[in-house]
Coordinates of C-alpha atoms in Angstrom, one line a residue:
Chain A
M487 CA 22.4 -5.7 -27.7
S488 CA 25.9 -6.4 -28.9
D489 CA 26.3 -4.0 -31.7
P490 CA 24.1 -1.0 -31.5
K491 CA 25.3 0.0 -35.1
F492 CA 24.6 -3.3 -36.8
L493 CA 22.5 -1.8 -39.5
T494 CA 22.9 1.7 -40.5
L495 CA 21.2 4.0 -43.3
E496 CA 23.2 6.7 -44.4
N497 CA 22.1 9.7 -46.2
L498 CA 20.0 7.3 -48.1
T499 CA 18.1 8.6 -51.2
L500 CA 15.9 6.4 -53.1
A501 CA 13.9 7.2 -56.3
Y502 CA 11.8 5.5 -58.9
G503 CA 13.2 7.2 -62.3
D504 CA 12.4 10.9 -61.2
T505 CA 10.4 10.3 -58.4
V506 CA 12.1 10.6 -55.3
A507 CA 10.4 8.1 -52.6
V508 CA 12.9 8.6 -49.8
K509 CA 15.1 11.6 -49.2
D510 CA 18.3 11.7 -47.1
L511 CA 17.4 9.5 -44.6
N512 CA 19.3 8.3 -41.5
L513 CA 18.9 5.4 -39.4
T514 CA 20.7 3.0 -37.2
I515 CA 19.2 -0.1 -35.8
G516 CA 21.2 -2.3 -33.2
K517 CA 21.6 -6.0 -33.5
G518 CA 18.7 -8.2 -32.4
E519 CA 16.4 -5.1 -32.2
L520 CA 12.6 -5.4 -33.6
V521 CA 12.0 -2.4 -35.5
A522 CA 8.8 -1.2 -37.2
F523 CA 8.3 1.2 -40.1
L524 CA 5.1 2.9 -39.7
G525 CA 3.3 5.4 -41.9
P526 CA 0.6 5.5 -44.5
S527 CA 0.8 4.3 -48.0
G528 CA 3.3 6.1 -50.1
C529 CA 5.3 7.1 -47.3
G530 CA 8.6 5.2 -48.5
K531 CA 8.5 2.5 -45.8
T532 CA 8.4 -0.4 -48.1
T533 CA 10.7 1.4 -50.5
T534 CA 13.3 1.6 -47.8
M535 CA 12.7 -2.2 -47.0
R536 CA 13.5 -2.9 -50.3
A537 CA 16.7 -0.8 -50.5
I538 CA 17.8 -2.8 -47.2
A539 CA 17.1 -6.1 -49.1
G540 CA 18.8 -5.1 -52.1
L541 CA 15.9 -5.0 -54.5
L542 CA 16.4 -1.4 -55.1
S543 CA 19.8 0.3 -55.3
P544 CA 19.7 3.7 -53.9
A545 CA 20.2 6.9 -55.9
S546 CA 22.6 8.3 -53.0
G547 CA 23.9 7.3 -49.7
H548 CA 25.1 3.9 -48.0
V549 CA 23.7 0.9 -46.4
K550 CA 25.7 -0.7 -43.9
L551 CA 25.3 -4.2 -42.5
D552 CA 27.4 -5.8 -39.7
G553 CA 30.5 -3.6 -40.4
A554 CA 30.4 -3.7 -44.1
D555 CA 29.2 -1.3 -46.8
I556 CA 26.6 -3.4 -48.6
T557 CA 25.1 -0.6 -50.7
R558 CA 26.5 -2.2 -53.9
V559 CA 26.3 -6.0 -52.9
S560 CA 23.6 -7.7 -54.9
A561 CA 20.6 -8.9 -53.4
N562 CA 21.3 -12.5 -53.6
K563 CA 24.6 -12.0 -51.6
R564 CA 23.3 -9.9 -48.5
N565 CA 21.9 -12.7 -46.4
V566 CA 19.1 -10.4 -45.7
G567 CA 15.5 -12.3 -45.7
L568 CA 12.2 -11.1 -46.8
M569 CA 8.8 -12.3 -45.8
F570 CA 6.6 -11.0 -48.7
Q571 CA 3.2 -9.8 -47.9
S572 CA 1.7 -12.2 -50.2
Y573 CA 4.3 -14.9 -49.1
A574 CA 5.7 -15.5 -52.5
L575 CA 6.2 -19.1 -52.2
F576 CA 7.2 -21.1 -55.1
P577 CA 3.9 -22.8 -56.3
H578 CA 5.6 -25.6 -58.0
L579 CA 7.5 -26.8 -54.9
S580 CA 6.5 -28.5 -51.9
V581 CA 6.8 -27.0 -48.7
Y582 CA 9.9 -28.8 -47.9
E583 CA 11.3 -27.7 -51.1
N584 CA 10.5 -24.2 -50.5
V585 CA 12.1 -24.3 -47.3
A586 CA 15.3 -26.1 -48.8
F587 CA 15.4 -23.7 -51.7
G588 CA 18.0 -21.2 -50.5
L589 CA 20.1 -24.1 -48.7
R590 CA 20.2 -25.9 -52.0
L591 CA 21.6 -22.8 -53.8
K592 CA 24.1 -22.8 -51.1
K593 CA 25.1 -26.4 -51.9
T594 CA 24.4 -27.4 -48.1
P595 CA 25.5 -31.0 -47.5
A596 CA 22.6 -33.2 -47.7
A597 CA 22.3 -34.4 -44.2
E598 CA 22.8 -30.7 -43.0
L599 CA 20.1 -29.4 -45.3
D600 CA 17.6 -32.2 -44.4
R601 CA 18.4 -31.5 -40.7
R602 CA 17.8 -27.8 -41.0
V603 CA 14.9 -27.9 -43.4
K604 CA 13.0 -30.2 -41.1
A605 CA 13.8 -28.2 -38.1
G606 CA 12.6 -25.3 -39.7
I607 CA 9.3 -26.8 -40.8
T608 CA 8.8 -28.3 -37.2
S609 CA 9.6 -25.0 -35.6
V610 CA 6.6 -23.1 -37.5
G611 CA 4.5 -26.1 -36.6
L612 CA 4.3 -27.8 -40.2
S613 CA 5.8 -31.1 -39.9
D614 CA 2.8 -32.8 -41.2
Y615 CA 2.5 -30.5 -44.2
A616 CA 6.1 -30.9 -45.6
D617 CA 4.9 -32.9 -48.7
R618 CA 2.0 -30.2 -49.5
K619 CA 2.0 -27.6 -52.3
P620 CA 1.6 -24.0 -51.2
G621 CA -1.7 -24.1 -53.0
E622 CA -3.1 -26.7 -50.7
L623 CA -2.5 -24.6 -47.4
S624 CA -4.3 -21.8 -45.7
G625 CA -3.0 -18.2 -45.7
G626 CA -1.6 -18.5 -42.0
Q627 CA 0.1 -21.9 -43.1
Q628 CA 1.6 -20.3 -46.2
Q629 CA 2.7 -17.5 -43.9
R630 CA 4.6 -19.9 -41.6
V631 CA 6.2 -21.5 -44.6
A632 CA 7.5 -18.2 -45.7
L633 CA 9.0 -17.3 -42.1
A634 CA 10.5 -21.0 -42.1
R635 CA 11.9 -20.4 -45.7
S636 CA 13.6 -17.1 -44.7
M637 CA 14.6 -18.2 -41.2
V638 CA 16.6 -21.3 -42.4
M639 CA 18.9 -19.2 -44.1
E640 CA 20.0 -17.6 -40.5
P641 CA 19.7 -14.0 -42.2
K642 CA 21.4 -11.2 -40.4
V643 CA 18.1 -9.3 -41.1
L644 CA 14.7 -10.3 -41.4
L645 CA 12.5 -8.2 -43.3
L646 CA 8.7 -8.4 -42.9
D647 CA 6.5 -6.7 -45.3
E648 CA 2.9 -6.1 -43.5
P649 CA 3.2 -9.5 -41.7
L650 CA -0.1 -9.3 -40.0
S651 CA -2.4 -7.4 -42.2
N652 CA -3.5 -10.3 -44.4
L653 CA -4.6 -12.4 -41.4
D654 CA -7.8 -12.5 -39.5
A655 CA -8.0 -11.5 -35.9
R656 CA -7.1 -15.0 -34.3
L657 CA -4.5 -15.7 -36.7
R658 CA -2.6 -12.2 -36.2
L659 CA -2.4 -13.2 -32.4
D660 CA -0.8 -16.4 -33.3
M661 CA 1.7 -14.9 -35.6
R662 CA 2.4 -12.1 -33.4
S663 CA 3.7 -14.7 -30.8
E664 CA 5.3 -16.6 -33.6
L665 CA 7.4 -13.9 -34.5
Q666 CA 8.3 -12.8 -31.0
R667 CA 9.4 -16.3 -30.4
V668 CA 11.7 -16.6 -33.3
Q669 CA 12.8 -13.3 -32.6
K670 CA 13.6 -14.2 -28.9
E671 CA 15.0 -17.7 -29.9
T672 CA 17.4 -16.9 -32.7
G673 CA 18.1 -13.0 -31.8
V674 CA 17.5 -12.1 -35.5
T675 CA 17.3 -8.2 -36.2
M676 CA 13.8 -7.5 -37.5
I677 CA 12.3 -4.8 -39.4
F678 CA 8.7 -5.1 -40.5
V679 CA 6.7 -2.7 -42.4
T680 CA 3.1 -1.5 -41.5
H681 CA 0.5 0.9 -41.9
D682 CA -1.2 -0.4 -38.8
Q683 CA -0.4 1.6 -35.6
G684 CA -2.0 -1.3 -33.4
E685 CA 0.5 -3.8 -35.2
A686 CA 3.6 -1.7 -34.7
L687 CA 2.6 -0.9 -31.3
S688 CA 2.1 -4.6 -29.9
L689 CA 5.0 -6.0 -31.9
A690 CA 7.8 -3.6 -32.0
D691 CA 10.8 -2.5 -29.5
R692 CA 11.0 0.9 -31.7
I693 CA 8.9 2.5 -34.0
V694 CA 10.3 4.6 -36.9
V695 CA 7.3 6.8 -38.2
M696 CA 7.5 7.8 -41.6
K697 CA 5.9 10.5 -43.6
R698 CA 6.5 11.4 -47.3
G699 CA 9.8 9.9 -47.6
A700 CA 11.6 10.9 -44.3
I701 CA 11.5 10.0 -40.7
E702 CA 9.0 11.8 -38.8
Q703 CA 9.5 10.4 -35.4
I704 CA 11.6 7.3 -33.8
G705 CA 10.6 6.3 -30.5
S706 CA 9.5 3.0 -28.3
P707 CA 6.1 2.3 -28.7
E708 CA 5.3 4.2 -25.5
D709 CA 6.8 7.3 -26.8
I710 CA 4.9 7.2 -29.9
Y711 CA 1.8 6.4 -28.4
N712 CA 1.8 8.9 -25.5
R713 CA 4.0 11.7 -26.7
P714 CA 3.8 12.4 -30.5
T715 CA 6.3 15.1 -31.6
S716 CA 4.4 16.2 -34.4
A717 CA 0.8 16.6 -35.7
F718 CA 1.1 14.0 -38.5
V719 CA 2.1 11.4 -35.7
A720 CA -0.6 12.6 -33.3
D721 CA -3.0 12.3 -36.0
F722 CA -1.8 8.7 -37.2
V723 CA -1.8 7.3 -33.3
G724 CA -5.3 8.6 -32.6
F725 CA -4.9 12.4 -31.2
E726 CA -8.0 13.6 -32.8
N727 CA -8.0 16.9 -31.2
I728 CA -5.0 18.8 -32.6
F729 CA -4.6 22.5 -32.5
E730 CA -1.7 24.8 -33.5
L731 CA -0.4 27.1 -30.9
S732 CA 0.5 30.8 -31.6
D733 CA 1.2 33.2 -28.7
G734 CA 0.2 30.6 -26.0
R735 CA -3.2 30.5 -27.5
L736 CA -5.1 27.7 -29.6
K737 CA -5.8 28.3 -33.1
T738 CA -9.1 27.4 -34.0
P739 CA -11.4 27.7 -37.0
K740 CA -13.2 30.5 -35.1
G741 CA -10.4 32.5 -33.9
P742 CA -7.6 32.2 -31.4
V743 CA -8.7 30.7 -28.0
E744 CA -7.2 31.4 -24.5
L745 CA -6.4 28.2 -22.3
S746 CA -6.7 28.1 -18.7
G747 CA -3.4 27.7 -17.0
P748 CA 0.1 27.6 -18.0
V749 CA 0.7 26.6 -21.8
P750 CA 4.0 24.6 -22.6
I751 CA 6.3 26.1 -25.1
A752 CA 5.3 24.0 -28.4
A753 CA 4.0 24.3 -31.7
G754 CA 0.9 22.5 -31.0
L755 CA -1.4 20.6 -28.6
A756 CA -3.2 17.6 -29.2
W757 CA -5.7 15.5 -27.3
R758 CA -7.1 12.1 -27.4
P759 CA -10.9 12.1 -27.3
R760 CA -10.5 10.2 -24.0
M761 CA -8.3 13.3 -22.4
V762 CA -11.4 15.6 -23.0
T763 CA -13.3 16.4 -19.8
L764 CA -17.0 16.5 -20.5
G765 CA -19.6 17.8 -17.9
S766 CA -17.3 20.7 -16.5
G767 CA -14.9 23.2 -17.9
P768 CA -14.6 26.6 -19.2
F769 CA -15.9 25.5 -22.8
Q770 CA -19.3 25.0 -24.1
G771 CA -20.2 22.5 -26.9
T772 CA -23.4 21.0 -28.6
V773 CA -23.6 17.4 -29.1
R774 CA -23.9 16.8 -33.0
G775 CA -23.2 12.9 -32.8
A776 CA -23.2 10.1 -30.1
S777 CA -22.1 6.5 -30.7
F778 CA -21.8 3.7 -28.3
A779 CA -18.6 1.6 -28.4
G780 CA -18.9 -0.9 -26.0
N781 CA -16.8 0.2 -23.2
S782 CA -17.1 3.8 -23.9
R783 CA -19.4 6.4 -25.8
E784 CA -18.0 8.8 -28.3
Y785 CA -19.4 12.1 -28.9
L786 CA -18.9 14.7 -31.6
L787 CA -19.5 18.3 -30.3
D788 CA -19.8 21.5 -32.1
T789 CA -18.0 23.8 -30.3
S790 CA -16.4 27.6 -30.2
L791 CA -13.1 25.9 -30.8
G792 CA -14.6 24.1 -33.9
P793 CA -15.6 20.0 -33.8
I794 CA -14.2 18.2 -30.8
K795 CA -14.1 14.6 -30.3
A796 CA -14.7 13.3 -26.8
E797 CA -14.9 9.5 -25.3
V798 CA -16.2 8.8 -22.0
D799 CA -17.1 5.8 -19.9
A800 CA -20.1 4.0 -21.1
A801 CA -21.1 3.5 -17.3
L802 CA -21.9 7.2 -17.2
P803 CA -25.4 8.3 -18.2
P804 CA -25.6 9.4 -21.9
H805 CA -26.2 12.8 -23.4
E806 CA -28.7 13.5 -25.9
L807 CA -28.2 14.8 -29.6
G808 CA -28.4 18.8 -29.2
A809 CA -27.6 18.8 -25.4
E810 CA -25.4 21.6 -24.2
L811 CA -22.3 20.3 -22.5
A812 CA -19.4 22.1 -20.6
F813 CA -16.0 20.6 -21.5
D814 CA -12.4 21.4 -20.9
L815 CA -9.2 20.3 -22.7
P816 CA -6.7 19.8 -19.7
I817 CA -3.2 21.2 -20.6
A818 CA -1.6 18.4 -18.1
A819 CA -3.1 15.4 -20.3
A820 CA -2.3 17.1 -23.8
A821 CA 0.8 15.9 -25.9
A822 CA 2.9 18.8 -26.8
L823 CA 3.8 19.0 -30.6
R824 CA 7.2 20.1 -31.4
T825 CA 6.3 20.6 -35.3
F826 CA 3.2 21.5 -36.8
G827 CA 2.1 20.4 -40.2
Chain B
M1360 CA -42.0 -18.3 -75.8
M1361 CA -42.0 -21.6 -77.8
A1362 CA -40.2 -20.1 -80.6
R1363 CA -37.5 -18.7 -78.2
N1364 CA -37.1 -22.3 -76.7
L1365 CA -36.4 -23.8 -80.0
F1366 CA -34.2 -20.9 -81.1
I1367 CA -31.1 -22.0 -79.0
P1368 CA -31.4 -25.7 -79.9
I1369 CA -31.8 -25.2 -83.7
T1370 CA -28.8 -22.5 -83.6
L1371 CA -26.7 -25.1 -81.6
G1372 CA -27.6 -28.0 -84.0
L1373 CA -26.6 -25.9 -87.0
V1374 CA -23.5 -24.8 -85.6
I1375 CA -22.3 -28.3 -84.5
A1376 CA -23.7 -29.4 -88.2
F1377 CA -21.4 -27.4 -90.1
L1378 CA -18.3 -27.7 -87.6
I1379 CA -18.5 -31.5 -87.4
G1380 CA -20.5 -32.3 -90.5
P1381 CA -17.7 -31.7 -93.1
F1382 CA -15.4 -33.9 -91.0
L1383 CA -17.7 -36.7 -90.7
I1384 CA -18.3 -36.6 -94.5
I1385 CA -14.5 -36.8 -95.1
V1386 CA -14.1 -39.6 -92.5
A1387 CA -17.1 -41.5 -94.3
A1388 CA -15.4 -40.8 -97.7
S1389 CA -12.2 -42.2 -96.7
F1390 CA -13.8 -45.7 -96.3
S1391 CA -14.9 -45.5 -99.7
G1392 CA -14.6 -48.5 -102.0
G1393 CA -14.9 -46.5 -105.0
E1394 CA -12.4 -44.8 -107.4
T1395 CA -13.2 -41.4 -106.9
L1396 CA -13.9 -39.0 -103.8
A1397 CA -17.6 -38.9 -103.4
F1398 CA -20.1 -38.7 -100.8
P1399 CA -22.2 -41.0 -99.9
P1400 CA -19.2 -43.4 -100.1
Q1401 CA -19.7 -46.3 -102.5
G1402 CA -18.8 -49.7 -100.7
F1403 CA -16.5 -50.0 -97.9
S1404 CA -12.8 -50.5 -98.3
L1405 CA -9.7 -49.8 -96.4
R1406 CA -7.3 -49.4 -99.3
W1407 CA -7.4 -45.5 -99.7
I1408 CA -6.2 -45.6 -96.1
A1409 CA -3.4 -48.0 -96.8
K1410 CA -2.7 -46.3 -100.2
V1411 CA -1.9 -42.6 -98.2
F1412 CA 1.2 -44.6 -96.6
T1413 CA 2.4 -45.6 -100.2
V1414 CA 2.2 -42.4 -102.0
E1415 CA 6.1 -41.1 -101.9
S1416 CA 5.5 -37.5 -101.8
F1417 CA 3.2 -37.6 -99.0
R1418 CA 5.7 -39.1 -97.1
D1419 CA 8.4 -36.6 -97.9
S1420 CA 6.0 -33.6 -97.4
F1421 CA 4.6 -35.0 -94.2
F1422 CA 8.3 -35.0 -92.7
M1423 CA 8.6 -31.5 -94.1
S1424 CA 5.5 -30.2 -92.2
L1425 CA 6.6 -32.3 -89.2
F1426 CA 10.1 -30.4 -89.3
L1427 CA 8.3 -27.1 -90.0
A1428 CA 5.8 -27.3 -87.2
V1429 CA 8.2 -28.9 -84.6
G1430 CA 11.3 -26.7 -85.7
G1431 CA 9.2 -23.5 -86.3
T1432 CA 7.5 -23.8 -82.9
L1433 CA 10.6 -24.6 -80.8
V1434 CA 12.4 -21.3 -82.4
A1435 CA 9.1 -19.5 -81.8
L1436 CA 9.1 -20.1 -78.2
I1437 CA 12.7 -19.5 -77.9
L1438 CA 12.2 -16.2 -79.2
G1439 CA 8.6 -16.0 -77.8
I1440 CA 9.3 -16.7 -74.0
P1441 CA 11.8 -14.0 -73.4
A1442 CA 9.7 -11.4 -75.3
S1443 CA 6.3 -12.2 -73.4
Y1444 CA 8.5 -12.2 -70.1
A1445 CA 10.1 -8.7 -71.1
L1446 CA 6.6 -7.6 -72.2
S1447 CA 4.8 -8.5 -69.0
R1448 CA 7.6 -7.8 -66.5
Y1449 CA 9.0 -4.5 -67.4
K1450 CA 7.4 -1.4 -68.4
L1451 CA 8.9 -1.2 -71.9
P1452 CA 8.4 2.0 -74.1
G1453 CA 6.0 1.0 -76.8
A1454 CA 5.1 -2.3 -75.6
E1455 CA 1.6 -2.1 -77.0
T1456 CA 3.1 -1.5 -80.3
I1457 CA 5.6 -4.6 -79.9
R1458 CA 2.6 -6.6 -79.0
T1459 CA 0.8 -5.8 -81.9
I1460 CA 3.7 -6.2 -84.4
V1461 CA 4.0 -9.6 -82.9
S1462 CA 0.5 -10.2 -83.3
A1463 CA 0.3 -9.2 -86.9
P1464 CA 0.8 -12.7 -88.6
I1465 CA -2.4 -13.4 -87.0
I1466 CA -4.4 -10.5 -88.3
V1467 CA -3.0 -10.2 -91.7
P1468 CA -4.1 -12.8 -94.2
G1469 CA -1.9 -15.6 -94.9
I1470 CA -2.1 -15.1 -98.7
I1471 CA -0.6 -11.4 -97.9
V1472 CA 2.0 -12.7 -95.5
G1473 CA 3.1 -15.2 -97.9
L1474 CA 3.1 -13.2 -101.1
S1475 CA 5.2 -10.4 -99.2
L1476 CA 7.6 -12.7 -97.7
L1477 CA 8.1 -14.1 -101.3
R1478 CA 8.3 -10.6 -103.1
Y1479 CA 10.4 -8.7 -100.3
I1480 CA 12.5 -11.5 -98.7
V1481 CA 12.7 -14.6 -100.4
V1482 CA 13.5 -13.4 -104.2
P1483 CA 15.8 -10.3 -103.2
F1484 CA 17.6 -12.0 -100.9
Q1485 CA 17.9 -15.4 -102.9
V1486 CA 16.8 -17.4 -99.7
G1487 CA 16.4 -21.0 -100.0
I1488 CA 12.7 -22.8 -100.1
T1489 CA 13.3 -24.6 -96.8
L1490 CA 14.8 -21.9 -95.2
A1491 CA 12.0 -19.5 -96.4
L1492 CA 9.2 -21.9 -95.1
F1493 CA 11.1 -22.3 -91.8
L1494 CA 11.0 -18.5 -91.4
A1495 CA 7.6 -18.0 -92.4
H1496 CA 6.2 -20.8 -90.1
T1497 CA 8.2 -19.5 -87.2
A1498 CA 6.7 -15.9 -87.9
L1499 CA 3.2 -17.3 -88.0
I1500 CA 3.6 -19.4 -84.6
L1501 CA 5.3 -16.5 -82.8
P1502 CA 2.0 -14.7 -81.9
Y1503 CA 0.5 -17.6 -80.5
A1504 CA 3.6 -18.3 -78.6
V1505 CA 3.6 -14.7 -77.1
R1506 CA 0.0 -15.0 -76.2
V1507 CA -0.2 -18.2 -74.6
V1508 CA 2.9 -17.7 -72.6
S1509 CA 1.9 -14.1 -71.6
A1510 CA -1.3 -15.4 -70.3
S1511 CA 0.3 -17.7 -68.1
L1512 CA 3.0 -15.3 -66.9
G1513 CA 0.0 -13.0 -66.1
N1514 CA -0.9 -15.6 -63.7
L1515 CA 2.2 -16.0 -62.2
R1516 CA 3.1 -13.3 -59.1
S1517 CA 6.5 -11.7 -60.0
D1518 CA 7.4 -11.5 -56.3
I1519 CA 8.5 -15.1 -56.4
E1520 CA 11.6 -14.1 -58.6
E1521 CA 12.5 -11.5 -55.8
A1522 CA 12.0 -14.2 -53.2
A1523 CA 14.4 -16.3 -55.0
V1524 CA 17.0 -13.9 -55.5
L1525 CA 16.9 -13.1 -51.6
L1526 CA 17.3 -16.9 -50.8
G1527 CA 20.7 -16.5 -53.0
S1528 CA 19.5 -17.2 -56.6
S1529 CA 20.6 -14.8 -59.5
R1530 CA 18.2 -12.8 -61.6
L1531 CA 18.5 -15.4 -64.5
G1532 CA 18.5 -18.3 -62.1
A1533 CA 15.4 -17.2 -60.7
F1534 CA 13.5 -17.3 -64.1
F1535 CA 14.8 -20.6 -64.8
R1536 CA 14.2 -22.3 -61.2
V1537 CA 10.8 -20.5 -60.5
V1538 CA 9.5 -18.8 -63.6
L1539 CA 9.8 -21.6 -66.3
P1540 CA 8.5 -24.4 -64.0
N1541 CA 5.6 -22.4 -63.2
I1542 CA 4.7 -21.7 -66.8
R1543 CA 5.4 -25.0 -68.2
G1544 CA 1.8 -25.8 -68.7
G1545 CA 1.6 -22.4 -70.9
I1546 CA 4.7 -23.4 -72.8
M1547 CA 3.5 -26.9 -73.5
S1548 CA 0.0 -25.4 -74.9
A1549 CA 1.8 -23.0 -76.9
F1550 CA 4.0 -25.7 -78.6
I1551 CA 0.7 -27.8 -79.2
L1552 CA -1.1 -24.5 -80.7
G1553 CA 1.7 -23.5 -82.5
F1554 CA 2.4 -27.1 -83.9
V1555 CA -1.3 -27.5 -85.0
T1556 CA -1.2 -24.1 -86.5
S1557 CA 2.0 -24.9 -88.6
F1558 CA 0.9 -28.1 -89.5
N1559 CA -2.3 -26.9 -91.0
Q1560 CA -1.0 -23.8 -92.7
V1561 CA -1.9 -23.4 -96.4
P1562 CA -1.6 -20.0 -97.9
V1563 CA 1.7 -19.0 -96.7
S1564 CA 3.2 -22.4 -97.6
L1565 CA 1.6 -22.2 -101.0
F1566 CA 3.5 -19.2 -102.0
L1567 CA 6.9 -20.2 -100.7
S1568 CA 6.8 -23.8 -101.7
G1569 CA 8.7 -24.8 -104.6
P1570 CA 10.4 -27.8 -106.5
G1571 CA 10.8 -30.7 -104.6
V1572 CA 9.8 -28.8 -101.1
R1573 CA 6.4 -28.8 -100.0
T1574 CA 4.5 -28.9 -96.8
L1575 CA 1.7 -31.7 -96.5
P1576 CA -1.4 -29.5 -97.2
V1577 CA 0.3 -28.0 -100.3
D1578 CA 1.0 -31.4 -101.6
M1579 CA -2.6 -32.7 -101.0
I1580 CA -3.9 -29.8 -103.0
A1581 CA -1.3 -30.7 -105.7
Y1582 CA -2.4 -34.2 -105.8
M1583 CA -6.0 -33.5 -106.0
E1584 CA -5.4 -31.5 -109.1
I1585 CA -4.1 -34.6 -110.8
V1586 CA -5.9 -37.6 -109.1
F1587 CA -9.3 -37.2 -107.7
D1588 CA -9.3 -40.5 -105.4
P1589 CA -10.3 -41.0 -101.9
S1590 CA -6.9 -41.0 -100.6
V1591 CA -6.8 -37.4 -100.1
A1592 CA -10.0 -37.8 -97.8
A1593 CA -8.3 -40.7 -96.1
L1594 CA -5.2 -38.5 -95.4
S1595 CA -7.1 -35.5 -94.3
A1596 CA -8.9 -37.8 -91.7
L1597 CA -5.7 -39.5 -90.3
L1598 CA -4.4 -35.9 -89.9
A1599 CA -7.9 -34.6 -88.1
F1600 CA -7.3 -37.7 -85.8
M1601 CA -3.7 -36.6 -85.2
S1602 CA -4.8 -32.9 -84.1
I1603 CA -7.5 -34.3 -82.1
G1604 CA -5.3 -36.8 -80.3
I1605 CA -3.0 -33.9 -79.7
V1606 CA -5.3 -31.5 -78.3
F1607 CA -7.0 -34.3 -76.4
L1608 CA -3.8 -35.1 -74.5
A1609 CA -2.7 -31.9 -73.9
E1610 CA -6.3 -31.1 -72.4
R1611 CA -6.0 -34.2 -70.2
F1612 CA -2.5 -33.7 -68.9
L1613 CA -2.0 -30.0 -69.0
G1614 CA -5.4 -28.1 -68.8
F1615 CA -4.8 -26.9 -72.5
S1616 CA -8.2 -24.7 -72.3
R1617 CA -7.1 -22.4 -69.6
Y1618 CA -4.3 -20.8 -71.6
V1619 CA -6.1 -20.3 -75.0

């Protein structure tokens, strides 16, 4: 990574009229990084992406790219690519002309233009489709045209809006490897926006989790998945048993509960259903729901701590509805949350 | 059950008879060999069709109508395309009010439009007859232009403009490079609809016509008041065929009915 401060967002505040969408955001992205903005709709991830692209000018703060302040540089002069969720291909132009669009505007010499466009189309495997119109292509093919159209411009940053969410499971895998290949071959800095944690975990080098216009946590996929620092992130990545701590005790709907063993200093503790030990432990619960999920069985327990979700290996004998079970929330397995709320 | 089965074909037959019937009568009458406009036609001849081309006022008013239809439609489109674009792309305050005002000439009866233009614009400001007709026709065509172009803009995603901008185009350039080419069909449809509307317009033109300046339909009425020969039927038939031809070509090449 040659430039760790390739793209920086400084005190960025973004607003639509009087509605503040992103408040005082600071972020540094290195050259060649693959970063995901992850969060539920309305968290400001798309707004931030649009500000980097220059489609939205910030209420305050700065965007700096490759050593230059581009806050006031208009979108058509930034050399930032954006692959739209809907692909946004030009319906009246062929695949070739779609890919050539930006190079023609730059008055690229004919021979070079032809070479680059053909290379771009070939690299996404669509050389047989160069003369087709976008309407004659499948969704997956259209997306690859959109990718080639952006990449042929050799952008400094490629932004991708929900790049996998419109695709079915098989195409998703194809596109994921396609994006990883492009990133590896060109070394382009990529930022993609998604509400799907699986997409972020599988594709990104680094994940920026956003919530209500602010960054909630930044970390590697392993960090985010295993060590969420807030109840929000924990919930978002699938910790379904989340408790606030006060005076070393769990706050539950049924009053404070003492845990066995030393409790870490944290605002809260969270367990994935998989981390709950069923069959032994200091707590008692009644099975209220059970479902089979292939490799595992999921149980919903009614307990003195409130509802608890547990997941165990499907090879173990199933528990009946209404059965009384002992269980434990092992402290060692829990994610310690720095902030709660 | 029987009655119900007959109801639909009978209604359909009546609708077709009322829509197509008069047209067929006019076409038949234009081939008449007689001296007066009558149906059924007396004998057969092409002389009334030939006569249409020799009446000088028909020729002048035809070119006036053509000028108003083509010029008025072009100006209506030049005003209407940006208006439609603004109405569909930006959340303008009072957008609905603007839409209603722009559509007013469709809703308000032509006689009222003609009379008010005459009373409040043409007379007080001493506007010339040709200019008055031109303004009136442009105003009448504008609602169609806005409506048809809006419909075709509505079918077009707006993010392609942003895509064009990110590939280096200016906002205005994006409009010309990716918006206009994609609404071309809508614009052609608006042009044809505007042209036909203007060409067939009577009430407004009636008020605004003056000495020596008339549109073709107004001239035909004037002609009929003096001479009652089948040449008016012949001219009507020719005009109807011209309109049908235009619409047919539009449908054939542009898919006209998608936009109206």
